[in-house]
PDB file of C-alpha atoms in Angstrom:
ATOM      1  CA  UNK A   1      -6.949   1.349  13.418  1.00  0.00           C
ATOM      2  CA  UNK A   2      -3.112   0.742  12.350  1.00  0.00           C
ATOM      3  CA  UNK A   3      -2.136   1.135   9.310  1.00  0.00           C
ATOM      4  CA  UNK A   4       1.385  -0.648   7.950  1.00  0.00           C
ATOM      5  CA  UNK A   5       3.039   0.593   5.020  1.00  0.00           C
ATOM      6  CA  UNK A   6       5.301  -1.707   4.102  1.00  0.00           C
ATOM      7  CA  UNK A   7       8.743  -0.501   2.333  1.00  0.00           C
ATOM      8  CA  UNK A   8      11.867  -2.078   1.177  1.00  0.00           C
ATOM      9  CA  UNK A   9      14.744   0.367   0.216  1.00  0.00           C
ATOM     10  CA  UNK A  10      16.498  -2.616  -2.393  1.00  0.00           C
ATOM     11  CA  UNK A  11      13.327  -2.239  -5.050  1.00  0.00           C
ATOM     12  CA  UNK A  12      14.585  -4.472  -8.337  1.00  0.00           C
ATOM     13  CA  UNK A  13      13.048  -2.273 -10.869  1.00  0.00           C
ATOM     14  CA  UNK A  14      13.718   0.818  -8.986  1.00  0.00           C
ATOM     15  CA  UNK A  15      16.624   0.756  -6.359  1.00  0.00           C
ATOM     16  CA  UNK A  16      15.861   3.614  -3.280  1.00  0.00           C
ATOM     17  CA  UNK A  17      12.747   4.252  -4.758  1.00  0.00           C
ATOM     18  CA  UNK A  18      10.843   4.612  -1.200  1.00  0.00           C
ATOM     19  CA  UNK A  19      12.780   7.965  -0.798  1.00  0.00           C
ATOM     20  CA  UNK A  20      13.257   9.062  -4.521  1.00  0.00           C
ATOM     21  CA  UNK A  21      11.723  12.284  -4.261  1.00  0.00           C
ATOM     22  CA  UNK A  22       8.335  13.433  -6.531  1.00  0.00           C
ATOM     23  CA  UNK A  23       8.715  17.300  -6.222  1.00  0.00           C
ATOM     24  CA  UNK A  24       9.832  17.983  -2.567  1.00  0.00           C
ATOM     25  CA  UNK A  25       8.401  14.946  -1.050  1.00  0.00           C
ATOM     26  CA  UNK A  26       9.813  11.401  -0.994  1.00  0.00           C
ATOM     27  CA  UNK A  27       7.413   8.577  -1.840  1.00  0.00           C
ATOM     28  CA  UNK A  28       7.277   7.525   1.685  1.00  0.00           C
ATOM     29  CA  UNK A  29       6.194  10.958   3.082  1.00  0.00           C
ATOM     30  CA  UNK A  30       3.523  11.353   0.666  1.00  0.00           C
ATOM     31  CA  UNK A  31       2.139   7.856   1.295  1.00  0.00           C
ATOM     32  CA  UNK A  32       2.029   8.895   5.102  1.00  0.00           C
ATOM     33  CA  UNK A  33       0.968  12.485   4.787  1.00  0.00           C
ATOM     34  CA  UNK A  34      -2.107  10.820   2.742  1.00  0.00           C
ATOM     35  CA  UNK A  35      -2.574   8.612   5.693  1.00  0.00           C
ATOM     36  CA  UNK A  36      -2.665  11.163   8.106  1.00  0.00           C
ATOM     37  CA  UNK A  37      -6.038  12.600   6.842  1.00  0.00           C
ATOM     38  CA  UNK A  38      -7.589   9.417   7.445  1.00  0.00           C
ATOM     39  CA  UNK A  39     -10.579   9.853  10.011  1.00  0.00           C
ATOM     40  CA  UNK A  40      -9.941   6.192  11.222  1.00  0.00           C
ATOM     41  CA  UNK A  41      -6.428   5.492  11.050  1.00  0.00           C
ATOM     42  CA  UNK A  42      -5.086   5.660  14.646  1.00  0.00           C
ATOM     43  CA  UNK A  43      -1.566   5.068  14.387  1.00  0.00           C
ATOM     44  CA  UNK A  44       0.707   4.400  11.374  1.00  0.00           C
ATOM     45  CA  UNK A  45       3.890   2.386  11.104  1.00  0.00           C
ATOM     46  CA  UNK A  46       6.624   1.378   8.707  1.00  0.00           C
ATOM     47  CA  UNK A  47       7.246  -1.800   8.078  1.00  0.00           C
ATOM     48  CA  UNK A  48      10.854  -2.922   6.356  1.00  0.00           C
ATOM     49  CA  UNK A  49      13.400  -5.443   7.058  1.00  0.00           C
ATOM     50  CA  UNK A  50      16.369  -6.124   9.430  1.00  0.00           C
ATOM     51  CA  UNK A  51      19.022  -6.084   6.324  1.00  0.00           C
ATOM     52  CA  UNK A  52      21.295  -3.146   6.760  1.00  0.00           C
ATOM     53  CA  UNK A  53      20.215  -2.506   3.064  1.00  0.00           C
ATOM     54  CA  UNK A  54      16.853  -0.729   4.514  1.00  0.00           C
ATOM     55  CA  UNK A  55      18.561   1.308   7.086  1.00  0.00           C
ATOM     56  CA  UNK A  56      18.296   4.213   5.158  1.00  0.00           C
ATOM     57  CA  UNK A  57      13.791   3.534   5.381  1.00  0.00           C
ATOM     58  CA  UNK A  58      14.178   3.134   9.137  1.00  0.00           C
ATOM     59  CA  UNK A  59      16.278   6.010  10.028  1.00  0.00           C
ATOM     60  CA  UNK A  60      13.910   7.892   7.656  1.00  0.00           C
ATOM     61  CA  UNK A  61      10.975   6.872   9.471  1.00  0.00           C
ATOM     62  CA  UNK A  62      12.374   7.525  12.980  1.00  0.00           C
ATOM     63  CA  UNK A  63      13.500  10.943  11.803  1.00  0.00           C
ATOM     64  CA  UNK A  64      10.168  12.091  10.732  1.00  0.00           C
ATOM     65  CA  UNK A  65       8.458  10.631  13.939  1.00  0.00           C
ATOM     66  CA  UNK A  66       6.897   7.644  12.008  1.00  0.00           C
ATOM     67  CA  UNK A  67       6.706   4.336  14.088  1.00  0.00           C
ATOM     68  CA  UNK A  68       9.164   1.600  12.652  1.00  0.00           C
ATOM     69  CA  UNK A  69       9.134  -2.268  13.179  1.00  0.00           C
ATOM     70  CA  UNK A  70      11.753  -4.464  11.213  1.00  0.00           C
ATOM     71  CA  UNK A  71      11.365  -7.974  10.549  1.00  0.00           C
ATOM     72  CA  UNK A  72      12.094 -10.645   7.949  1.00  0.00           C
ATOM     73  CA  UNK A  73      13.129  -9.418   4.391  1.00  0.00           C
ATOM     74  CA  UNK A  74      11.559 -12.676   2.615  1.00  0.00           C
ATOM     75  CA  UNK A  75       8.586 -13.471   4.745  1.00  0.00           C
ATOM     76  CA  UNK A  76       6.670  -9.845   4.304  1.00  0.00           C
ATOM     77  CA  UNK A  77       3.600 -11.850   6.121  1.00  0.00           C
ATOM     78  CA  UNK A  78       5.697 -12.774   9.206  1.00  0.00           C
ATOM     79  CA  UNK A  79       6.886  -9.299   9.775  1.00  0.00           C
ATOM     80  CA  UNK A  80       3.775  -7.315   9.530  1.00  0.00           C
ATOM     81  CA  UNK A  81       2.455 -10.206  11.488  1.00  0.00           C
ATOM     82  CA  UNK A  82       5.067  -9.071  14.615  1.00  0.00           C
ATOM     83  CA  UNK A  83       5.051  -5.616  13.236  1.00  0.00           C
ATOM     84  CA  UNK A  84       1.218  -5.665  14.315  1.00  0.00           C
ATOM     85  CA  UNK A  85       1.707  -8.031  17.237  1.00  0.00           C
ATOM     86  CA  UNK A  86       4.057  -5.322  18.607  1.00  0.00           C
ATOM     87  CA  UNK A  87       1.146  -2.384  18.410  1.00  0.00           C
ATOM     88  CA  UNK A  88      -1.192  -5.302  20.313  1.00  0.00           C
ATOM     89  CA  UNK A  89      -3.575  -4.277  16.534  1.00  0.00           C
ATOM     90  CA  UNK A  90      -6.446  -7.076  16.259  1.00  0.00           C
ATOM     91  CA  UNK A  91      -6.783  -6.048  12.431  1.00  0.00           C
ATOM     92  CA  UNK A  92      -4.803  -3.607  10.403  1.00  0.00           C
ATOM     93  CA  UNK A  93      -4.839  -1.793   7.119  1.00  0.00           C
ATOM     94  CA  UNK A  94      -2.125  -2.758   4.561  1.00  0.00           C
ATOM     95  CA  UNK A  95      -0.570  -0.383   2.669  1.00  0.00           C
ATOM     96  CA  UNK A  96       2.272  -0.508   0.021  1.00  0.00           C
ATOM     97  CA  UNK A  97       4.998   2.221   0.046  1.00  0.00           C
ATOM     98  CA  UNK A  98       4.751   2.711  -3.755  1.00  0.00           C
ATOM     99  CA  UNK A  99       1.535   4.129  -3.036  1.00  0.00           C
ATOM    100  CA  UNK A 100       1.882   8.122  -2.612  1.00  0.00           C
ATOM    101  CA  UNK A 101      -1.627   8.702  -3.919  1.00  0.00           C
ATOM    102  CA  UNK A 102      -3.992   6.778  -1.846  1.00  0.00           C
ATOM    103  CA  UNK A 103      -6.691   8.272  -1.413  1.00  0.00           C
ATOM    104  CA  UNK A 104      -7.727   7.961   2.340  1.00  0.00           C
ATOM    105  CA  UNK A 105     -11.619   8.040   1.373  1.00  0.00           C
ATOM    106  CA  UNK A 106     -10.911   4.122   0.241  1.00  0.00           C
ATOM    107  CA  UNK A 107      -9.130   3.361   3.465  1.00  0.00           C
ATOM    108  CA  UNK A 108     -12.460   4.822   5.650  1.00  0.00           C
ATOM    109  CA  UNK A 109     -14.434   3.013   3.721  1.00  0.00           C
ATOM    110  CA  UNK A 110     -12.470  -0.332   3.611  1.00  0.00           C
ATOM    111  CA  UNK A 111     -12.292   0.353   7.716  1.00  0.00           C
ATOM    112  CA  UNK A 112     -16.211   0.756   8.031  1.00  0.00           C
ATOM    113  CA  UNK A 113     -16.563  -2.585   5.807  1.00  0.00           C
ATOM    114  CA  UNK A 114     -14.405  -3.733   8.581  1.00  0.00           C
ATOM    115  CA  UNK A 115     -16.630  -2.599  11.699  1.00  0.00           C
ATOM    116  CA  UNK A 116     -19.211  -3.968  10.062  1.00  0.00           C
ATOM    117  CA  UNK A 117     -17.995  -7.309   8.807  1.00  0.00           C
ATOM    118  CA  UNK A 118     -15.140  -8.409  11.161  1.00  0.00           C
ATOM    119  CA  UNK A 119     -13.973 -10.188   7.831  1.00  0.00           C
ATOM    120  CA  UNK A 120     -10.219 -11.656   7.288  1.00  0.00           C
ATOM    121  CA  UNK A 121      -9.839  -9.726   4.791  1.00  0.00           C
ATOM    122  CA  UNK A 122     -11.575  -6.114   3.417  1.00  0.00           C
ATOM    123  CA  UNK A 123     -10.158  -5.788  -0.034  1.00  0.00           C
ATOM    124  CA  UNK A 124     -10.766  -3.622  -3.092  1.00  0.00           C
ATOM    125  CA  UNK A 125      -8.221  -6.014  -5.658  1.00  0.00           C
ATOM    126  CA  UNK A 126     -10.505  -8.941  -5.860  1.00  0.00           C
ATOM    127  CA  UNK A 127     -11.238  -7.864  -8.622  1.00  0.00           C
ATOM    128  CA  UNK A 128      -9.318  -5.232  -9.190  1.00  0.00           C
ATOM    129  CA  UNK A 129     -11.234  -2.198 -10.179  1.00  0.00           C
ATOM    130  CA  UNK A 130      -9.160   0.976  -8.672  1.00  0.00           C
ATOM    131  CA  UNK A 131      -5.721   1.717 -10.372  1.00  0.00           C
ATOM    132  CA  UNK A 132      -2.969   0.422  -9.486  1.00  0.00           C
ATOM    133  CA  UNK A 133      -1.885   2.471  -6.391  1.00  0.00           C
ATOM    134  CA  UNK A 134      -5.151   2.465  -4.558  1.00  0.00           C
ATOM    135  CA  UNK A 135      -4.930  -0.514  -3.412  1.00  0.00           C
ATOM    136  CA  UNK A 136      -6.641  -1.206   0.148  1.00  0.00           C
ATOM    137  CA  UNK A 137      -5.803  -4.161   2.140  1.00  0.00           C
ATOM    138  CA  UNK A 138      -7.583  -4.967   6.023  1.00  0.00           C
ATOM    139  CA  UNK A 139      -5.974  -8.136   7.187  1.00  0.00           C
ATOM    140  CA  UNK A 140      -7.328  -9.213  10.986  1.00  0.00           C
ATOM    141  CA  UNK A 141      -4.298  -9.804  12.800  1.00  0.00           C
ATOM    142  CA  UNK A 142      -5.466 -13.821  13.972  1.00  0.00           C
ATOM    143  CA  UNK A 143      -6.254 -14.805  10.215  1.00  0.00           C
ATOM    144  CA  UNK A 144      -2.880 -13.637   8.952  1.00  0.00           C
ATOM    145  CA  UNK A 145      -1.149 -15.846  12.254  1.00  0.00           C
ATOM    146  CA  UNK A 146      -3.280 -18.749  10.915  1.00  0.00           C
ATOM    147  CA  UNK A 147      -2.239 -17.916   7.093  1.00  0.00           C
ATOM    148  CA  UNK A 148       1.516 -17.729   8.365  1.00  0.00           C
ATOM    149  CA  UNK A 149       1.436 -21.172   9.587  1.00  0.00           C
ATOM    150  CA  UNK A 150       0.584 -23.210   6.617  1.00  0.00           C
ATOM    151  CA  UNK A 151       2.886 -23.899   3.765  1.00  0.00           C
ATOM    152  CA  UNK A 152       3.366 -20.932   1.383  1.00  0.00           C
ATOM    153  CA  UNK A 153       5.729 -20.277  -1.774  1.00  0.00           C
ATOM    154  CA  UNK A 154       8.139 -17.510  -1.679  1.00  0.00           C
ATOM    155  CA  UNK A 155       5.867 -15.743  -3.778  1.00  0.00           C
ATOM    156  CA  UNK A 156       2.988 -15.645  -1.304  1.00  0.00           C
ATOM    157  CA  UNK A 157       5.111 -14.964   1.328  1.00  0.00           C
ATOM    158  CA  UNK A 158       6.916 -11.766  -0.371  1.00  0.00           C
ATOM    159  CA  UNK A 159       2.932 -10.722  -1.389  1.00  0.00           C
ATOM    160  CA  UNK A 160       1.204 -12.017   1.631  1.00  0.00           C
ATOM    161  CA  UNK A 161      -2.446 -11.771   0.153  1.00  0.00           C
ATOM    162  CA  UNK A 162      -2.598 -13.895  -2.522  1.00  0.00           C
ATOM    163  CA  UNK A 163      -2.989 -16.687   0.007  1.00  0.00           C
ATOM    164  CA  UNK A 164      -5.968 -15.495   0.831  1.00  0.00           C
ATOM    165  CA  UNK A 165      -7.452 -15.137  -2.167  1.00  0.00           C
ATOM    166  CA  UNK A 166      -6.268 -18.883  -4.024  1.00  0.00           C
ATOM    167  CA  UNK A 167      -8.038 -19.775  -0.299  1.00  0.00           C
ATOM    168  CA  UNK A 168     -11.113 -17.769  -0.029  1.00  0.00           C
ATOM    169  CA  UNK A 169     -13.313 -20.870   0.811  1.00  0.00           C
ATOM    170  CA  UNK A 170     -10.838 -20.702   3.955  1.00  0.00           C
ATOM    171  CA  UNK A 171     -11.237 -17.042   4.383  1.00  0.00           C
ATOM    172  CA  UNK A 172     -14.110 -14.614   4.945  1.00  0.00           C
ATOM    173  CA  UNK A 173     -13.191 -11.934   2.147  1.00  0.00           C
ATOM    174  CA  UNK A 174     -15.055  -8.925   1.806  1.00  0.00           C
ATOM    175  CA  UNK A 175     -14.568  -6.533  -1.415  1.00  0.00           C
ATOM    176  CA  UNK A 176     -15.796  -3.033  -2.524  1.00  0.00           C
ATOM    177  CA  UNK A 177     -14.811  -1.973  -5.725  1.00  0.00           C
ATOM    178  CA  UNK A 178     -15.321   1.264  -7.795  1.00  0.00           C
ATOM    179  CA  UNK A 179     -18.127   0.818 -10.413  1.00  0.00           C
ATOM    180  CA  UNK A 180     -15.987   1.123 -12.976  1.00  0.00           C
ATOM    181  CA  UNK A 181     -12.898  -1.165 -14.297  1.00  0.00           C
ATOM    182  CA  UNK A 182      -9.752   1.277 -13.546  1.00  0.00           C
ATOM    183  CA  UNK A 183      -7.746  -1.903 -13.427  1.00  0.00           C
ATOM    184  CA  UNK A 184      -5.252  -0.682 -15.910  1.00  0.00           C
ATOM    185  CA  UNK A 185      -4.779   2.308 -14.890  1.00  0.00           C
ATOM    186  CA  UNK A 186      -1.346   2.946 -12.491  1.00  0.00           C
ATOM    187  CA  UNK A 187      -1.028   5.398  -9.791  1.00  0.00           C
ATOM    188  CA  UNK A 188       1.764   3.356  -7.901  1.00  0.00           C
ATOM    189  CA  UNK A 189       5.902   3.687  -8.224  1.00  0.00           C
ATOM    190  CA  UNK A 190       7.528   1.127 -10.021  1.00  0.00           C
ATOM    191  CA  UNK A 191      10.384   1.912 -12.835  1.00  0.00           C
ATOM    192  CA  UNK A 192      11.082   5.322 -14.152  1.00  0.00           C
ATOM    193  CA  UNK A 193       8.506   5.186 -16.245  1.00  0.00           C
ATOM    194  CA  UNK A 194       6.145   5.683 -13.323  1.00  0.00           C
ATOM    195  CA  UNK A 195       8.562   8.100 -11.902  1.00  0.00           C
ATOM    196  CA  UNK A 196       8.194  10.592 -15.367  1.00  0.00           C
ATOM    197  CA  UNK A 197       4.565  10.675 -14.973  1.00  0.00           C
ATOM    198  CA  UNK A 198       4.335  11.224 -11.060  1.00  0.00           C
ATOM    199  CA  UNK A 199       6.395  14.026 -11.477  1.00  0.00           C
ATOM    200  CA  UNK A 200       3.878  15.667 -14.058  1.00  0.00           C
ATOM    201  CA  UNK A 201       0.751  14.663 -11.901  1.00  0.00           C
ATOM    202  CA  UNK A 202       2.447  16.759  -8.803  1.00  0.00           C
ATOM    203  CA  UNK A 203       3.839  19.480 -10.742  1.00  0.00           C
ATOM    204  CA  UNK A 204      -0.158  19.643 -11.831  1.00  0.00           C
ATOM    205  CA  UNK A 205      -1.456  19.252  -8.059  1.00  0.00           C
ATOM    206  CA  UNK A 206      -3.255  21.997  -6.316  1.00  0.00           C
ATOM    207  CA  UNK A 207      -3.529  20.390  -2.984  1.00  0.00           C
ATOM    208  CA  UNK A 208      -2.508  17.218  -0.870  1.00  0.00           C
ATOM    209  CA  UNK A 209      -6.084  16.044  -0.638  1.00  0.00           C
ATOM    210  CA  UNK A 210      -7.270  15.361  -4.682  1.00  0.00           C
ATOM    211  CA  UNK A 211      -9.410  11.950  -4.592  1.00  0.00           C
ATOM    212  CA  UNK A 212      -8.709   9.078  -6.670  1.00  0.00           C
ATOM    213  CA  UNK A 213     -10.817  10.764  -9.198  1.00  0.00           C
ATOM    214  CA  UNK A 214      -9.479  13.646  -9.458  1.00  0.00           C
ATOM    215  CA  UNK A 215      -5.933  12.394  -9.487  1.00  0.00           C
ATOM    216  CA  UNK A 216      -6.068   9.718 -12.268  1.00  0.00           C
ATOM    217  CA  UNK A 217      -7.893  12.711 -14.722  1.00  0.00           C
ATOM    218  CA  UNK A 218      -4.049  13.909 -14.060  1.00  0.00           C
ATOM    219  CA  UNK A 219      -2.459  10.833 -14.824  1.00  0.00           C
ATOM    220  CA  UNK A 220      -4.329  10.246 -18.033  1.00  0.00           C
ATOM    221  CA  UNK A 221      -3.406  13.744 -19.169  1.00  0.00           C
ATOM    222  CA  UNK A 222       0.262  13.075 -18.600  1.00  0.00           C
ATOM    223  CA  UNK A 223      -0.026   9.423 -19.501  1.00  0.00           C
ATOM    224  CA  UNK A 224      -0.902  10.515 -22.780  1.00  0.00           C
ATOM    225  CA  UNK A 225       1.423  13.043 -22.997  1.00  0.00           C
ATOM    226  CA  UNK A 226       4.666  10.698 -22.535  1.00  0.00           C
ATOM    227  CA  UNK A 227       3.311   7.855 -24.440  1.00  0.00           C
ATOM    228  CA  UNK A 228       2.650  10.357 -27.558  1.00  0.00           C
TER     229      UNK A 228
END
């Protein structure tokens, strides 16, 4: 299966954050390397927009080897909508690039609720259970063409799946979550808040592979740590 990571190099909180490096590794890179050790994921690609502003993502991506499609800047639906048009994907996995710690066991699993289910949507946000930063999206390609069509806000266009969920009468909307309410917790890149504690989770890291777990034992460590 594809999976999109989508990236925008003019973050408001956190300007160039998709290449702001946690050790020796950009944000992007880790968020692909983690991808890479999927068992399912076929393919991966970059999705960013056609503004000169996210050059810098694209010529990243090409550099590295890393499929690239760029679309609109506004309407994040629309482009990974031609993004996965362009791979000729019937689904695909969505995937933020704030998100250098997903943990590819979630994205299997999300893909085998897939197989099974031929859902809209395979989630693991509604509800919200896993931290922030292990979020799992699988969006079949012909629901999100249907979604793109009707009358959104800006909001749900920037976001893309919230129209699925204020619609999930509409929508068949499978979920998984973790057994436990991790809601709270934050794995993903936002300010430089996140940034601090990232650092301290890899500096801590023995290996690329640590599960969701095992990584957010780290981050409550180091959360504490800063907050205290």
């Amino acid at each position: 299966m594809l999976a999109v990571i989508q990236a925008r190099f003019t973050s408001k909180r956190l300007p160039g954050k998709a290449l702001r490096l946690l050790g020796e590794k950009n944000l992007l890179e880790r968020t692909i390397n983690r991808l890479k050790q999927s068992e399912k994921i076929s393919a991966i690609m970059v999705a960013t927009s056609v503004e000169e502003t996210d050059d810098p993502i694209a010529e990243y991506a090409q550099e590295i080897g890393t499929k690239i499609y760029r679309g609109d800047l506004e309407d994040v639906g629309n482009r990974l909508l031609t993004g996965a048009k362009s791979m000729g994907s019937d689904s695909f996995v969505r995937i933020s690039g704030d998100s250098p710690f997903i943990d590819w066991r979630l994205v299997d699993q999300a893909i085998d609720l897939h197989n099974i289910s031929e859902a809209d949507l395979v989630s693991n946000i509604f509800p919200r259970t896993y931290p922030k930063g292990q979020s799992v999206e699988i969006i079949k390609t012909a629901s999100l063409a249907k979604l793109c069509k009707s009358e959104r806000t800006k909001e749900e266009k920037e976001h893309v799946t919230p129209y699925f969920y204020k619609n999930y009468n509409k929508f068949c909307i499978v979920s998984f979550t973790s057994g436990h309410n991790h809601s709270k917790s934050n794995h993903c890149i936002d300010d430089q808040t996140d940034i601090e504690t990232a650092q301290k989770v890899v500096e801590d890291l023995t290996g690329d592979d640590l599960s969701w777990q095992e990584l957010e034992v780290l981050f409550s460590i180091h959360r504490k740590k800063l907050e205290g």
